[in-house]
Coordinates of C-alpha atoms and ligand atoms in Angstrom, one line a residue:
X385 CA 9.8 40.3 88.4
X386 CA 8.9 43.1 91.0
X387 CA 9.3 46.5 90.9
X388 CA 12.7 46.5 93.4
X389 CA 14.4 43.6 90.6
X390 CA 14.7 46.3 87.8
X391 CA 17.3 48.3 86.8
X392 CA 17.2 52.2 87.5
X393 CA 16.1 54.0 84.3
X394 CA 19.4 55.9 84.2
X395 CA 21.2 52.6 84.0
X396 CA 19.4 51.1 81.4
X397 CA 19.7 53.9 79.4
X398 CA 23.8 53.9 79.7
X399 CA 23.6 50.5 78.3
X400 CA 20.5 50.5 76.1
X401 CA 18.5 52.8 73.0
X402 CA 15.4 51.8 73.7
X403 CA 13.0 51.4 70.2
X404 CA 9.0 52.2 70.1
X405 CA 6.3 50.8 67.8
X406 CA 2.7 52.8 69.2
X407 CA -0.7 51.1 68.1
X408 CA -3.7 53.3 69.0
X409 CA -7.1 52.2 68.4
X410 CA -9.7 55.1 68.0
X411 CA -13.8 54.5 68.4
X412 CA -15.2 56.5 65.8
X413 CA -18.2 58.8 66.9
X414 CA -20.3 57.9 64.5
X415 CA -24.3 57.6 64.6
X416 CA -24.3 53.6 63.4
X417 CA -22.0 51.2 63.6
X418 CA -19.5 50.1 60.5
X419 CA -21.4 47.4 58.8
X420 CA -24.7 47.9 59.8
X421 CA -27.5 50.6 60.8
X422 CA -27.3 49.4 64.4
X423 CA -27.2 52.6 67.2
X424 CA -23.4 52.9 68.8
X425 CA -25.0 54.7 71.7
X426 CA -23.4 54.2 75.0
X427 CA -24.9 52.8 78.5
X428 CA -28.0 51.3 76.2
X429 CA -29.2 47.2 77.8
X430 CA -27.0 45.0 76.6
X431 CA -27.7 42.8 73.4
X432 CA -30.6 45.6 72.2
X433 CA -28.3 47.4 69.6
X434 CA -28.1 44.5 67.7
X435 CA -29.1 43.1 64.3
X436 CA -28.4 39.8 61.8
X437 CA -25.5 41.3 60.7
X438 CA -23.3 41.9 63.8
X439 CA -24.4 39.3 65.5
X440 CA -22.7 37.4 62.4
X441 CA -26.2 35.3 61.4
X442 CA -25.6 33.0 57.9
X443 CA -26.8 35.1 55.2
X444 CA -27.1 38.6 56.7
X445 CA -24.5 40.9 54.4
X446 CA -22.5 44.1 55.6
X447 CA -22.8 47.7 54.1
X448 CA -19.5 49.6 54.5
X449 CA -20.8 53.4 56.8
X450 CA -19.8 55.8 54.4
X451 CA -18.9 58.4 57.5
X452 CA -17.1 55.9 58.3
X453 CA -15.2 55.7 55.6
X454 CA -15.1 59.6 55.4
X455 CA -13.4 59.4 59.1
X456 CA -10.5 57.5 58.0
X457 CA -9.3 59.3 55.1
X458 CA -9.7 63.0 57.6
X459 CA -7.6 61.0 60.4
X460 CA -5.4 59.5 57.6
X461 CA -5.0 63.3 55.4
X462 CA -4.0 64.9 59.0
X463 CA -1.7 62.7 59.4
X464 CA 0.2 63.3 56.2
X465 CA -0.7 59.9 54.8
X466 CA -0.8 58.7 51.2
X467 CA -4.4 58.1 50.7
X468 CA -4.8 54.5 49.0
X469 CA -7.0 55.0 45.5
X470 CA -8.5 51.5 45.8
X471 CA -8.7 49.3 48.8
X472 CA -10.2 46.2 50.6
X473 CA -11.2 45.1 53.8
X474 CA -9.8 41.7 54.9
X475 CA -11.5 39.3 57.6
X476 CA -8.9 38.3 60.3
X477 CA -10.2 34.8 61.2
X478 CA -10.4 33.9 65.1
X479 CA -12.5 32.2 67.2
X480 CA -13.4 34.6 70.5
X481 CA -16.7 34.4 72.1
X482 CA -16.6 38.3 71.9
X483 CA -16.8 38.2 68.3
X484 CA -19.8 36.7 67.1
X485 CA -19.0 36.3 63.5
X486 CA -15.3 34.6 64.1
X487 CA -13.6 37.0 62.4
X488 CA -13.1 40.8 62.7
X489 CA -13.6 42.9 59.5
X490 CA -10.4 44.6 59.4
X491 CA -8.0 45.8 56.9
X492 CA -4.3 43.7 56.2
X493 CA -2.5 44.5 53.4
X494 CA -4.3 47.1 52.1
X495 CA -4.9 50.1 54.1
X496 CA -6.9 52.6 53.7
X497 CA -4.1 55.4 54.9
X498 CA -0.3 54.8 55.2
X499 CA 3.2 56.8 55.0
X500 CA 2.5 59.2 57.3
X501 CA 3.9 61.3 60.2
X502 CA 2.8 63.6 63.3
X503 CA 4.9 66.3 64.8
X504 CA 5.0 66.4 68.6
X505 CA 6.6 68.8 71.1
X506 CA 7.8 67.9 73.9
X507 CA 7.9 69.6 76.8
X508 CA 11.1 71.5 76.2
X509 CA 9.8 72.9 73.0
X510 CA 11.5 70.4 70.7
X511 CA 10.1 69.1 68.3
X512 CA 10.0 65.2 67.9
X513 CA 9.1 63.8 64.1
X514 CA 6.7 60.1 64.6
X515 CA 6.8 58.0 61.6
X516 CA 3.1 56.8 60.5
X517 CA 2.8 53.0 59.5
X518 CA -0.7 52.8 58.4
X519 CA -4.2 53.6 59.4
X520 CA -6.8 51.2 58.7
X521 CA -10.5 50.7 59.3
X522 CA -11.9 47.7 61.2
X523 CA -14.6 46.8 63.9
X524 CA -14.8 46.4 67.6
X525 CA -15.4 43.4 69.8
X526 CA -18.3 42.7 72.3
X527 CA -17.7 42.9 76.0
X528 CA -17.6 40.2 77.6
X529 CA -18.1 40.6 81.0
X530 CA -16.6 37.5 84.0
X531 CA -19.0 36.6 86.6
X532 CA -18.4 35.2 90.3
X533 CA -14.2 35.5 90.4
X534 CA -12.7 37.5 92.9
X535 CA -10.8 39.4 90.4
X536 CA -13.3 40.0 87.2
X537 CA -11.4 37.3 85.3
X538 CA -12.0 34.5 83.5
X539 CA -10.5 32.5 86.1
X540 CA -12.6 31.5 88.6
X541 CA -15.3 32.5 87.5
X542 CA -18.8 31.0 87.6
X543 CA -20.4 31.6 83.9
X544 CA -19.6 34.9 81.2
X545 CA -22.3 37.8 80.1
X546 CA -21.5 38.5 76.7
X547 CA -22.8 42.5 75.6
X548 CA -22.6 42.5 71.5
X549 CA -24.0 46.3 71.8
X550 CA -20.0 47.5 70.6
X551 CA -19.5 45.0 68.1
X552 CA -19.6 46.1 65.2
X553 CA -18.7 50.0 66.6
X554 CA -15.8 51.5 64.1
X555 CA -12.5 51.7 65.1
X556 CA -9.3 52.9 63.2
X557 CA -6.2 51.8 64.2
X558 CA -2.9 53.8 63.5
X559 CA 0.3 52.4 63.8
X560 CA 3.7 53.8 64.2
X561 CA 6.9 53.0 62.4
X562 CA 9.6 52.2 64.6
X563 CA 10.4 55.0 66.5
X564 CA 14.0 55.4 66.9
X565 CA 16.4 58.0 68.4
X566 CA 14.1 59.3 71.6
X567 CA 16.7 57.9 73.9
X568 CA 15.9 58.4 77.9
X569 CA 13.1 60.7 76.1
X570 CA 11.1 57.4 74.7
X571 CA 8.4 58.0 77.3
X572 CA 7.8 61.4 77.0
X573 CA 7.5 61.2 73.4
X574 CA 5.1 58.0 73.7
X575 CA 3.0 60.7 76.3
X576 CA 3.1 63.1 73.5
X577 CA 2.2 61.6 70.9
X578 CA -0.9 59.7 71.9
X579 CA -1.6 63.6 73.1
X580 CA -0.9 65.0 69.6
X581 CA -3.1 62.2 68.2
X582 CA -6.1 62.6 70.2
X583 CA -5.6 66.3 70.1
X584 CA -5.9 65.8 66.3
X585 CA -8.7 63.2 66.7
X586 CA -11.0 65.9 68.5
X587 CA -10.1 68.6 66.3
X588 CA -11.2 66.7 63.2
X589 CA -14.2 65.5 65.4
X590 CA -14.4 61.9 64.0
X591 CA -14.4 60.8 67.8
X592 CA -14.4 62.8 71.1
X593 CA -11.6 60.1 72.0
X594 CA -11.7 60.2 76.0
X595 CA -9.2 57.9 76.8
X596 CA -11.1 56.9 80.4
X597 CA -14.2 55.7 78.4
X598 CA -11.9 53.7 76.5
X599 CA -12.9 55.3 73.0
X600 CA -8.8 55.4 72.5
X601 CA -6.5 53.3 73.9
X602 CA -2.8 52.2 73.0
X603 CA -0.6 49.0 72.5
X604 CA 2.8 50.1 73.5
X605 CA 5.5 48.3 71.6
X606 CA 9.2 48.4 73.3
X607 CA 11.8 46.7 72.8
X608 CA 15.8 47.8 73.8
X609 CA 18.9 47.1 72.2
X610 CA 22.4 47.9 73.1
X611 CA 23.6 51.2 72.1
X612 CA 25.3 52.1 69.2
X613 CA 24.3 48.6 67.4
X614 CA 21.4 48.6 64.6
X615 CA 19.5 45.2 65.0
X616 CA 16.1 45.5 67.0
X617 CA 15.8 43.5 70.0
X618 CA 12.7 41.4 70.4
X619 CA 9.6 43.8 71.8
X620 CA 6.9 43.2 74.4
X621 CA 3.5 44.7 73.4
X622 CA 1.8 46.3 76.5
X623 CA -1.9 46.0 75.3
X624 CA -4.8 48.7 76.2
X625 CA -3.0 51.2 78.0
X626 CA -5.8 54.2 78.7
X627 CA -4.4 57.5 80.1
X628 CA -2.1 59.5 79.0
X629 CA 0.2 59.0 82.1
X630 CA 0.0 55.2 81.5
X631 CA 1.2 55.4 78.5
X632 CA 4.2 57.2 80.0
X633 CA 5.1 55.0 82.6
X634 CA 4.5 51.8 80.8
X635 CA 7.2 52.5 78.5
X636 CA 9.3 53.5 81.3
X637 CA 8.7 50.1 83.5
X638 CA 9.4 48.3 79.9
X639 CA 12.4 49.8 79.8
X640 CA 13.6 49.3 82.9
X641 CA 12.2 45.3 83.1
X642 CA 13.9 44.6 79.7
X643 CA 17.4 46.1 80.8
X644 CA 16.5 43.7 84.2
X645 CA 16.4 40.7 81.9
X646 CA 18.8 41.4 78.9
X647 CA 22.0 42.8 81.9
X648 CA 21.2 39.5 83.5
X649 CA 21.8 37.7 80.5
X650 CA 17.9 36.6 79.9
X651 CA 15.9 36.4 76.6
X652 CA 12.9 38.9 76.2
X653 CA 9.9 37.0 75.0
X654 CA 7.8 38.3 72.4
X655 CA 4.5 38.6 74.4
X656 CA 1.7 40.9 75.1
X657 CA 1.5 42.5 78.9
X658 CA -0.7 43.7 80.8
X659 CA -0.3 47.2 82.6
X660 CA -1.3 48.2 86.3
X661 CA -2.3 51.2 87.4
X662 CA -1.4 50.4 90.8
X663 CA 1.9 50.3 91.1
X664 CA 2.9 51.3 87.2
X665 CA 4.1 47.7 86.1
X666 CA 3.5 45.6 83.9
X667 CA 2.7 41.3 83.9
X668 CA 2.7 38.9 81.1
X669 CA -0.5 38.1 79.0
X670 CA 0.0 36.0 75.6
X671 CA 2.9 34.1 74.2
X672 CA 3.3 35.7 70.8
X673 CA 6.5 34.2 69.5
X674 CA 5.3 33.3 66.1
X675 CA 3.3 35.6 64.1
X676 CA -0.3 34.2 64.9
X677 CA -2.2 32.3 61.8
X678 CA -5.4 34.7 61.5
X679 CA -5.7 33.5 57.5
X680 CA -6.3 36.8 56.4
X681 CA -8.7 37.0 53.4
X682 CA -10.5 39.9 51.2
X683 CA -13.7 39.9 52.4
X684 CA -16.2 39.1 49.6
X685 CA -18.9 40.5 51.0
X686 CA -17.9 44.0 50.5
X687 CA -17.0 45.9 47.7
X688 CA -13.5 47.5 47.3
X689 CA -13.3 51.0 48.9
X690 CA -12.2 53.6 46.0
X691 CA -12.3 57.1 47.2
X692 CA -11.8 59.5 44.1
X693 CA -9.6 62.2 44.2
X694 CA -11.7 65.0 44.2
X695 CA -13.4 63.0 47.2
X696 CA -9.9 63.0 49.0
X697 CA -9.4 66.8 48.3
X698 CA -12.5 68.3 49.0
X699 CA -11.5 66.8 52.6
X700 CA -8.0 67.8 52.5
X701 CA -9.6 71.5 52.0
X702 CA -11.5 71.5 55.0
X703 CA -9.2 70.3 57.7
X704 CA -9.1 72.3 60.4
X705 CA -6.4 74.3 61.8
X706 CA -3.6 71.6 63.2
X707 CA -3.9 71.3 67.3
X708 CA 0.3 72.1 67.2
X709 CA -0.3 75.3 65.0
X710 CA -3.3 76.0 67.3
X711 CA -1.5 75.6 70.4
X712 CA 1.2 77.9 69.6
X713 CA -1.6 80.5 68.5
X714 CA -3.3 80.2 71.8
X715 CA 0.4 80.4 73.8
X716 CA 1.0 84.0 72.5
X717 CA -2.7 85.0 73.0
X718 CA -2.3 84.1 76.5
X719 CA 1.3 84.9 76.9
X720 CA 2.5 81.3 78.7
X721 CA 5.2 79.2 78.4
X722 CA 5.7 75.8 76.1
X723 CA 5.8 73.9 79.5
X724 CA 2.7 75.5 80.7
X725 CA 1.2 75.0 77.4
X726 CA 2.1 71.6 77.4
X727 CA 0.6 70.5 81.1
X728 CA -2.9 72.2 79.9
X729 CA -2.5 70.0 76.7
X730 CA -2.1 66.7 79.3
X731 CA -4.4 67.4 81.3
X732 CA -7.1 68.0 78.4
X733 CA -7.9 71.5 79.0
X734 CA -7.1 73.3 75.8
X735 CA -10.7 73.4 74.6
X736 CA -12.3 73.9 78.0
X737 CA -9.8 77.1 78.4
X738 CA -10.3 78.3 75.0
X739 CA -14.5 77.7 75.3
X740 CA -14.3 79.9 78.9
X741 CA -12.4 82.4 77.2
X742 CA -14.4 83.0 74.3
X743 CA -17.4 82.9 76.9
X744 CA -15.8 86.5 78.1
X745 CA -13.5 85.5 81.0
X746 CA -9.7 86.8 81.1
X747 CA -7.6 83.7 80.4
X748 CA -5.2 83.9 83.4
X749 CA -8.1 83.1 85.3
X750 CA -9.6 80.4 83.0
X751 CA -6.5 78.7 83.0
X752 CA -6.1 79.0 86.9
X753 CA -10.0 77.8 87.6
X754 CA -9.4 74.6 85.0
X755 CA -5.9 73.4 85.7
X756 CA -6.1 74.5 89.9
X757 CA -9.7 73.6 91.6
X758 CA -11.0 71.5 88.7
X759 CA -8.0 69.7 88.0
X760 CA -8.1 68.8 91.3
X761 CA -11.3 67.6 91.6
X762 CA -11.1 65.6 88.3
X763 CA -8.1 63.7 89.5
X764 CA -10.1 63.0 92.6
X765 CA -12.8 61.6 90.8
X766 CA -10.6 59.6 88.3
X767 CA -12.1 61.6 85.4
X768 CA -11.5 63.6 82.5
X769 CA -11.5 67.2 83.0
X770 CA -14.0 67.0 80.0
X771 CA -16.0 64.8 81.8
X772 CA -16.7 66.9 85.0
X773 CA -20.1 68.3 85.6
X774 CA -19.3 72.4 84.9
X775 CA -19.6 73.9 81.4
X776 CA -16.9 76.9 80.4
X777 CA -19.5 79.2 80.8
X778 CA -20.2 78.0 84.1
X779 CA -16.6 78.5 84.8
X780 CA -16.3 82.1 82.9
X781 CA -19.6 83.1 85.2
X782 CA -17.5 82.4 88.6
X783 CA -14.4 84.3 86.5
X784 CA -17.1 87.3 86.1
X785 CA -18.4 87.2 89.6
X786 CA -14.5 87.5 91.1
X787 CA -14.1 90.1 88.9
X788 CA -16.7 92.4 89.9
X789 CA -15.9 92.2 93.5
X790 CA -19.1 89.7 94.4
X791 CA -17.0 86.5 95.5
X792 CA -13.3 86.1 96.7
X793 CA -11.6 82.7 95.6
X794 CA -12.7 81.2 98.3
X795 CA -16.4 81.5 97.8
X796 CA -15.8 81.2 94.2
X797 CA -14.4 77.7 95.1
X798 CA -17.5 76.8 97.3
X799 CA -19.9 78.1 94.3
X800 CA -18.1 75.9 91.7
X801 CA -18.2 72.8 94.0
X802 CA -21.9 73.6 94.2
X803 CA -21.9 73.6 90.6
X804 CA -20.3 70.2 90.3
X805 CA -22.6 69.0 92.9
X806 CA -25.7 69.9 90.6
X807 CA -27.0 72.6 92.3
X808 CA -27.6 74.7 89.1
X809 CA -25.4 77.9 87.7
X810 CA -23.5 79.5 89.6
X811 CA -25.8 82.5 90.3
X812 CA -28.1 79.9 91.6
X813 CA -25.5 78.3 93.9
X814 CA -24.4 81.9 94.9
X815 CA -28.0 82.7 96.1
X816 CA -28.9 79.5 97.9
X817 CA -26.0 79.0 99.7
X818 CA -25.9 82.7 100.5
X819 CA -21.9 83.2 99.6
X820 CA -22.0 86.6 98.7
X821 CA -18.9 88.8 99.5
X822 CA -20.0 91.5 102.3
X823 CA -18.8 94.8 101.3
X824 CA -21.9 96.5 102.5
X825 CA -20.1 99.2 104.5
X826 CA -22.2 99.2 107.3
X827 CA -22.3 95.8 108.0
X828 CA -18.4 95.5 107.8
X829 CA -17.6 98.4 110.2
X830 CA -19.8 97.0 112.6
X831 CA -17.7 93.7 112.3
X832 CA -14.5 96.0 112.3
X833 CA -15.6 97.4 116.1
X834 CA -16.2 94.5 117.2
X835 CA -13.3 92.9 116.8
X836 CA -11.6 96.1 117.7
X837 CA -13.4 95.6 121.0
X838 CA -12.7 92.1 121.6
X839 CA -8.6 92.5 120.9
X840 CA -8.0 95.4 122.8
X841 CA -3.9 94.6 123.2
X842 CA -3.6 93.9 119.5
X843 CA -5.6 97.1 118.9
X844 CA -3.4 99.2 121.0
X845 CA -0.1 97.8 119.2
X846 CA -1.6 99.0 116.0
X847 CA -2.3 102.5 117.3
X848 CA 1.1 102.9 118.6
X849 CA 2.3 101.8 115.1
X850 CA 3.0 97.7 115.2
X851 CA 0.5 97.7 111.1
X852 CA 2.0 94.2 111.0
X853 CA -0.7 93.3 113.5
X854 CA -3.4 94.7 111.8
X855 CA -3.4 90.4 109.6
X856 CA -5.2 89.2 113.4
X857 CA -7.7 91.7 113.1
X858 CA -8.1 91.0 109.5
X859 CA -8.3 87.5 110.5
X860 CA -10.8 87.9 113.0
X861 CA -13.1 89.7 110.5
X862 CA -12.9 86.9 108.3
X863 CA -13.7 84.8 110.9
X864 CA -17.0 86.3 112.0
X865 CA -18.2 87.0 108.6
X866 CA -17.4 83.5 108.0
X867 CA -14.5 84.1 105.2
X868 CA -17.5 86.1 103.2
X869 CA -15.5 89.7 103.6
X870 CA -13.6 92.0 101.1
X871 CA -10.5 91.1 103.2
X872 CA -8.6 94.4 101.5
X873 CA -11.7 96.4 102.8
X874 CA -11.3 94.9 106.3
X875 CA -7.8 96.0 106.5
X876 CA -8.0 99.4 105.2
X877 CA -11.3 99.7 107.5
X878 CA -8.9 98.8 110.5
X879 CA -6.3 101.1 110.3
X880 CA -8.6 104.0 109.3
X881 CA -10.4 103.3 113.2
X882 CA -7.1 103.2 114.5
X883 CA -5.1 106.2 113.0
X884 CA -2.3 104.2 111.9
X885 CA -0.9 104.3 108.2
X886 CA 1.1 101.2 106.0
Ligands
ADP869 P1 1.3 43.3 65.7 O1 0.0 43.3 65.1 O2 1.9 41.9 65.9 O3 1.4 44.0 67.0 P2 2.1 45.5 64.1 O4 3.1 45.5 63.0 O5 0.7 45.8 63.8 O6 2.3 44.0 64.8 O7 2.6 46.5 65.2 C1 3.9 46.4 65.8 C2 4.3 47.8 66.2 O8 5.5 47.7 66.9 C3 4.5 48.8 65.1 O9 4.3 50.1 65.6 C4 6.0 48.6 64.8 O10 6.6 49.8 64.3 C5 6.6 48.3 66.2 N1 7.7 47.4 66.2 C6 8.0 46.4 65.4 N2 9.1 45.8 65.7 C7 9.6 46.4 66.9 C8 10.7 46.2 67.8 N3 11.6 45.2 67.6 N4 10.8 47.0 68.8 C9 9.9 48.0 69.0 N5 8.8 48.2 68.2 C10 8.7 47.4 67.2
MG870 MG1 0.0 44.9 68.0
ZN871 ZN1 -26.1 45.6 63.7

């Protein structure tokens, strides 16, 4: 199916409620990996984080990371989950050449966290209530890696380099009830949740959960069915979404593909999909009609996990303050709206704007430096805000600078993309590249005469009274001190010389 063969979204949602199930799997940040002491560092050669145990060797036995272990029940407390007095981990048996020991160490019927919920708002204000299934502990795969295809597949591809550096990495997956009642809203609140969640993530720091490095990404369960009936229709499961706005428009492409198939009087397969980026579809990955045989087993190579009460509420004591409650703290500090609010949550900037205030700058201007120029840039670049190269002091410098008068916004813009481009702080850049603001009186008058001199017609229309066409003046000021003069300076300067008043 192509993108011009579905139905329009308003159609689909005359005819059909569309219903949600969200899996999200979070990389923990944790020093060693789940089972063993092996380093989780990124970007390290391939295959040298490794030992007996996650490469799966006969005989080599697992020890359960007790931070690990810690991580889950924070994620799982902040999420308003029971926390389960005694559990197990399970092995989920399949053969992958990813997965050296063929099986993951997982968790099936015995979660460590489940009966949950998380609060989102969306971006009207409202709040939207997101059932929580379960959060369990497991493990993640190798990478393997497709060598000599056009595409980076397995097709076609001359031989496979398997990395085994993330197996073994912890992961926690939390999954959603069935999330009913969002209507034409179902992909906002998909968006917002999976923002809530990694808000939460970050604020508990168990992860730092950058979506782009793939240290959380999300299955998107949808399925539709037609309104006003109860019965769930069968679901696709877009696998490994990894943005925020992904997220979004899978479920929206979902929607609009299953009302394609179910108003033609098609069947929806129960299969995983995979999403483009592209063009914001979505194609079909695995048949998944019948639930697959993983011959789930406790695994007797660990012990049960029993975390004792007091354990559970000395955690519960320290949580930190909940992003939502935080948010709506910070939105009367700065005095914005929920919809601004909520783009600076999208785009990942609550932190960076709160670190640049508390680093002394005023937060109108944090907020227009971070979600303006470097927003920009990020997008650009494909990365996180988080992610560029410019610290919130860095930022709150440039703020400081503006406000004393030293740099307009546009030199402030040319010192923060020599910032980004590694040539040091921003008094550094400022210096080198020479971009200080020229309000040296002298130096500006003698610009003022001179282009006085050059546009002697213009001048004349100002003396007899025409101040409008004192902004070409201005503008040839600018010009000659190449954009580096107080420009309010230059037109006060210019209608002082020529006797004529605003
Ligand atoms: P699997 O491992 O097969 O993906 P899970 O139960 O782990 O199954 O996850 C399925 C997710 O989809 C859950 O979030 C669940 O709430 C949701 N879900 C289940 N059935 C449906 C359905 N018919 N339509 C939409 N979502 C569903
Ligand atoms: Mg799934
Ligand atoms: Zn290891």
């Amino acid at each position: 199916m192509t993108v011009t063969d579905l139905v329009s979204y308003e159609d689909a949602l005359d005819t059909y409620d569309p219903v949600m199930g969200l899996e999200v799997h979070v990389e923990l940040g944790t020093k060693t990996k789940m089972f063993c002491g092996c380093s989780t560092t990124l970007g390290a050669e391939p295959n040298s984080q490794t030992c007996p145990t996650c490469l799966g060797m006969p005989g080599s036995l697992p020890v359960v990371n007790a931070i690990g272990v810690e991580s889950a029940i924070k994620i799982g407390l902040a999420l308003n989950c029971t926390i389960a007095e005694w559990c197990r981990f399970a092995r989920k048996n399949y053969f992958y050449p990813d997965m050296p020991k063929n099986f993951q160490t997982s968790q099936y019927d015995e979660p460590i966290a489940f009966d949950g919920y998380l609060d989102v708002q969306l971006e009207d204000g409202e709040v939207f209530r997101v059932h929580i299934e379960r959060a369990h502990m497991e493990e993640d795969t190798g990478k393997s890696t497709h060598v000599g295809g056009a595409t980076g597949r397995i097709q076609g591809a001359r031989h496979s380099l398997l990395d085994y550096n993330r197996a073994g990495i912890p992961l926690i997956e939390i999954v959603t009830k069935p999330i009913e009642g969002a209507g034409e809203r179902a992909p906002e609140v998909a968006k917002a949740y999976v923002a809530e969640l990694r808000e939460l993530i970050k604020a508990l720091d168990v992860s730092e959960a950058r979506m782009e490095q793939g240290q959380m990404r999300c299955d998107v369960n949808l399925s539709l069915r037609p309104k006003g009936t109860e019965k769930f229709g069968t679901r696709s499961e877009t696998k490994n979404v990894n943005s925020l706005r992904s997220v979004e428009r899978a479920a929206r492409f979902e929607i609009q593909r299953h009302a394609a198939v179910l108003s033609s009087g098609g069947t929806i397969i129960q299969e995983t999909r995979h999403f483009h980026e592209e063009d914001g579809s979505t194609t079909s990955g695995r048949i998944k009609e019948e639930a697959e045989d993983y011959r789930y087993f406790p695994e007797p190579d660990l012990v049960p996990v029993a975390p004792s009460r007091e354990w559970v509420e000395e955690l519960r004591a320290v949580l930190p303050e909940l992003p939502r409650v935080r948010r709506n703290r910070l939105r009367e500090e700065w005095g914005i709206s929920e919809h601004d609010m909520q783009s600076i949550l999208n785009a990942g900037a609550v932190d960076l704007i709160t670190a640049t205030v508390e680093a002394g700058a005023d937060s109108a201007a944090a907020r227009k430096w971070w979600m303006g120029e470097l927003a920009r840039r990020a997008n650009e670049d494909g990365v996180e805000l988080a992610a560029l190269p410019i610290t919130p002091e860095q930022v709150a410098r440039v703020t400081a600078l503006v406000a004393d008068g030293s740099l307009n916004d546009k030199l402030a813009r040319q010192t923060i993309e020599g910032v980004l481009a590694g040539e040091g702080d921003p008094d550094t850049v400022v210096e080198k590249r020479g971009l200080k603001v020229v309000s040296d009186e002298g130096a500006l008058g003698t610009a003022v005469d001179e282009a006085i001199a050059a546009n002697a017609a213009i001048a004349d229309k100002i003396r007899g009274g025409k101040v409008a066409a004192a902004g070409a003046l201005v503008g040839a000021v600018m010009k000659a001190t190449r954009g580096q003069a107080d420009a309010a300076r230059v037109r006060e300067l210019i209608l002082e010389r020529l006797g004529a008043k605003e």
